[in-house]
CSV table of C-alpha atoms in Angstrom, one decimal:
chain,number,residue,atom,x,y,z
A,1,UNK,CA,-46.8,-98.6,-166.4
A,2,UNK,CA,-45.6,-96.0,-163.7
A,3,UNK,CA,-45.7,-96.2,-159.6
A,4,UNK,CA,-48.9,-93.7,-160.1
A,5,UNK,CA,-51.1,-95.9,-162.1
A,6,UNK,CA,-50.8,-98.4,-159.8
A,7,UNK,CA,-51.9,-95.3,-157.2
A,8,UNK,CA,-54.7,-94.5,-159.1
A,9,UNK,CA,-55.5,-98.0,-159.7
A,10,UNK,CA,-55.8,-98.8,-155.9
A,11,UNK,CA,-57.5,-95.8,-155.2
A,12,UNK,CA,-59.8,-96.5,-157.4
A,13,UNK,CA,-60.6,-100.0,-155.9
A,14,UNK,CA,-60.4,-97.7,-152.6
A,15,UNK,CA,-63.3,-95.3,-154.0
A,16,UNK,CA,-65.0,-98.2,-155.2
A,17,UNK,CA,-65.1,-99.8,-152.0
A,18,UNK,CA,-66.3,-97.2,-149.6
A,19,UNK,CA,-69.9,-98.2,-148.0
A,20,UNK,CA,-71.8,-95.5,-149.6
A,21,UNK,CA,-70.5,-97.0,-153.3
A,22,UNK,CA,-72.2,-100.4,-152.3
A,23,UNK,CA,-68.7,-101.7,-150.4
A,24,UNK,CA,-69.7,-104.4,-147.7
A,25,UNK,CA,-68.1,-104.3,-144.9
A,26,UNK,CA,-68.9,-108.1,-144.1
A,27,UNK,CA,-66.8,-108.5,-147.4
A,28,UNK,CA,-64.5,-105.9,-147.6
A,29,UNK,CA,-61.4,-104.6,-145.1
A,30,UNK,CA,-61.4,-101.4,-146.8
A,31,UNK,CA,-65.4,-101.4,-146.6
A,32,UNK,CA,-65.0,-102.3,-142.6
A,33,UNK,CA,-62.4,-99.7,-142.0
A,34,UNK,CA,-64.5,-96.8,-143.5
A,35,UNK,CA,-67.8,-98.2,-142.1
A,36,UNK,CA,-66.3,-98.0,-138.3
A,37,UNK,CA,-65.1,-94.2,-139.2
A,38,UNK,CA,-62.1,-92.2,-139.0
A,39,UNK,CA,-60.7,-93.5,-136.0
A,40,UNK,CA,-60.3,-96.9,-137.3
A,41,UNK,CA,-58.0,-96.1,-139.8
A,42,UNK,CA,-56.6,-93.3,-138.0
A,43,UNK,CA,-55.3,-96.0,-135.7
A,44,UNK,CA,-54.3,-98.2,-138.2
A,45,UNK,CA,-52.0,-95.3,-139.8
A,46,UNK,CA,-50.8,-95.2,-136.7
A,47,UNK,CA,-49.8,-98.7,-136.2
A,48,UNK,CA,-48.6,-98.9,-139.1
A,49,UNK,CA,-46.2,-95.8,-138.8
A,50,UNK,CA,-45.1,-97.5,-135.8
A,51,UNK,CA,-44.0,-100.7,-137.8
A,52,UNK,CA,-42.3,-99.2,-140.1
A,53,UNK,CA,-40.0,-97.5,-137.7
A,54,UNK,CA,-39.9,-100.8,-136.2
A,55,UNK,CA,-38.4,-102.7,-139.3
A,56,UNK,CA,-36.2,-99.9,-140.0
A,57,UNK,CA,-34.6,-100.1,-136.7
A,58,UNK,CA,-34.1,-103.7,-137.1
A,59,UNK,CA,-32.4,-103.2,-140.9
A,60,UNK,CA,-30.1,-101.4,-139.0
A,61,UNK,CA,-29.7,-104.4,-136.9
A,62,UNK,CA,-29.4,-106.8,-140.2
A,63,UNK,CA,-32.8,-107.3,-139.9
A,64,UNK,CA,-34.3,-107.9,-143.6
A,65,UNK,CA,-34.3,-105.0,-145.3
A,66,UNK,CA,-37.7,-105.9,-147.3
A,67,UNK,CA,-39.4,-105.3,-143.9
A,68,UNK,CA,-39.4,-102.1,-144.7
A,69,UNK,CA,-40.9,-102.0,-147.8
A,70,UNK,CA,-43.8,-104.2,-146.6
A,71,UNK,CA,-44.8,-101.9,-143.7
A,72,UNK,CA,-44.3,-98.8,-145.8
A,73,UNK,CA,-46.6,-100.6,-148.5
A,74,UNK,CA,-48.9,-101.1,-145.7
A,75,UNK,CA,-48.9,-97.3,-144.3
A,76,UNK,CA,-49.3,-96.1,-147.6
A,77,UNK,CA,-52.5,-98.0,-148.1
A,78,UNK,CA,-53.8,-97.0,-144.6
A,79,UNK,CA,-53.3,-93.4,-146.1
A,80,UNK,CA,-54.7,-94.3,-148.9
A,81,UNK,CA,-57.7,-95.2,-147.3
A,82,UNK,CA,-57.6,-91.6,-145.0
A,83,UNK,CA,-57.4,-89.8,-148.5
A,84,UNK,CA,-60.3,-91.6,-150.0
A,85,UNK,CA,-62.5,-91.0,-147.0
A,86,UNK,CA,-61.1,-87.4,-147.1
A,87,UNK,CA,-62.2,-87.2,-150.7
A,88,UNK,CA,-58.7,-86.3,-151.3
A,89,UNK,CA,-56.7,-89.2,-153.6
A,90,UNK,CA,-52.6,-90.1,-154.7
A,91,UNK,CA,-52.5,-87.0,-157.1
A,92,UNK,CA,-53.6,-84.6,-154.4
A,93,UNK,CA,-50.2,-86.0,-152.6
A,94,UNK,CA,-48.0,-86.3,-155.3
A,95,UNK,CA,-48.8,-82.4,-156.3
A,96,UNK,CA,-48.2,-81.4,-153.3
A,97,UNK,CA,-44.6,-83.4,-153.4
A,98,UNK,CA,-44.3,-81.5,-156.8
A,99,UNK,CA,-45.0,-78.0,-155.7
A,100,UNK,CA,-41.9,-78.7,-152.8
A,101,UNK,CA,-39.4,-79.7,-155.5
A,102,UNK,CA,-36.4,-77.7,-155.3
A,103,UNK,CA,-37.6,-76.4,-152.7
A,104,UNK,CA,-35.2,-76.9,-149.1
A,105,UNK,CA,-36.9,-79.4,-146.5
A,106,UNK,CA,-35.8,-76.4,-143.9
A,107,UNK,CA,-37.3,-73.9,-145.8
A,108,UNK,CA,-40.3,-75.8,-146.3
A,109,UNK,CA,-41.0,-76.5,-142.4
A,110,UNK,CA,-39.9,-73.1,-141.5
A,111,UNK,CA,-42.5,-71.8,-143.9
A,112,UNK,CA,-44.7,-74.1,-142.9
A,113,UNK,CA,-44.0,-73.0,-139.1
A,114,UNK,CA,-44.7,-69.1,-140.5
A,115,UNK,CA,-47.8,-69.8,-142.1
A,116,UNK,CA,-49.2,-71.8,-139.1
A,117,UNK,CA,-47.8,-68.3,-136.8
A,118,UNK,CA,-49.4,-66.0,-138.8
A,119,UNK,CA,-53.0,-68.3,-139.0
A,120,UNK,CA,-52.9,-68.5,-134.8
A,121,UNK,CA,-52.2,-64.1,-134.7
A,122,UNK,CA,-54.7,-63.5,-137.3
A,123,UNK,CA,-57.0,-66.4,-138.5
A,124,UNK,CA,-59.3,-64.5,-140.3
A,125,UNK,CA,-56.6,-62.7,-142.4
A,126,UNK,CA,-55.4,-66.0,-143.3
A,127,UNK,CA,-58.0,-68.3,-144.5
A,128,UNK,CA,-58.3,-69.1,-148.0
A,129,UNK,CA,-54.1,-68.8,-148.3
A,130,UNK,CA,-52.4,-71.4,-149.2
């Protein structure tokens, strides 16, 4: 079993649970979250982010290191969430982590940084590239 079945697995509980595919949101967190709209799990990305920076900085400390994984585990699912309300989902993510492989993290931002330039001088010119 790899790390992105049990992506798609969760996901798929995610999907499953959104309001408008019968979730309750008496019953359900994820239900709850999507029910109250982007800004509740916006926030809760954010808090979670937060955290995990948190228990990193304490690991550094001799803090347990398994903090981190917990919080990380818990901003992934937050995301998770985001995706799903998005319509977007874990394969969307991991192709995107695919198409940077072997590709520089500095080259990536700075393309990243050119493509964003070139959208604000000329944002017609630009849609639909990618």
């Amino acid at each position: 079993m790899s790390s992105n079945d049990s992506l798609e697995r969760l996901a798929a509980v995610i999907e499953g649970r959104k309001p408008q595919n019968g979730g309750d949101p008496e019953k359900s967190y994820v239900a709850r979250l999507l029910a109250r709209g982007p800004d509740a799990f916006l926030k809760k990305i954010g808090e979670e982010a937060t955290e995990v920076v948190m228990a990193a900085k304490d690991a550094d400390r001799g803090g347990d290191r398994s903090r981190i994984v917990a919080e990380v585990a818990d901003l992934w699912f937050h995301c998770m969430v985001a995706l799903a309300h998005y319509g977007l989902a874990p394969a969307d993510v991991i192709a995107e982590l695919e198409r940077r492989e072997g590709t520089s993290g500095i080259e990536e931002k700075a393309l990243r940084k050119a493509h964003a330039r070139e959208h604000e001088v000329n944002p017609v010119a630009s849609k639909g590239q990618a």
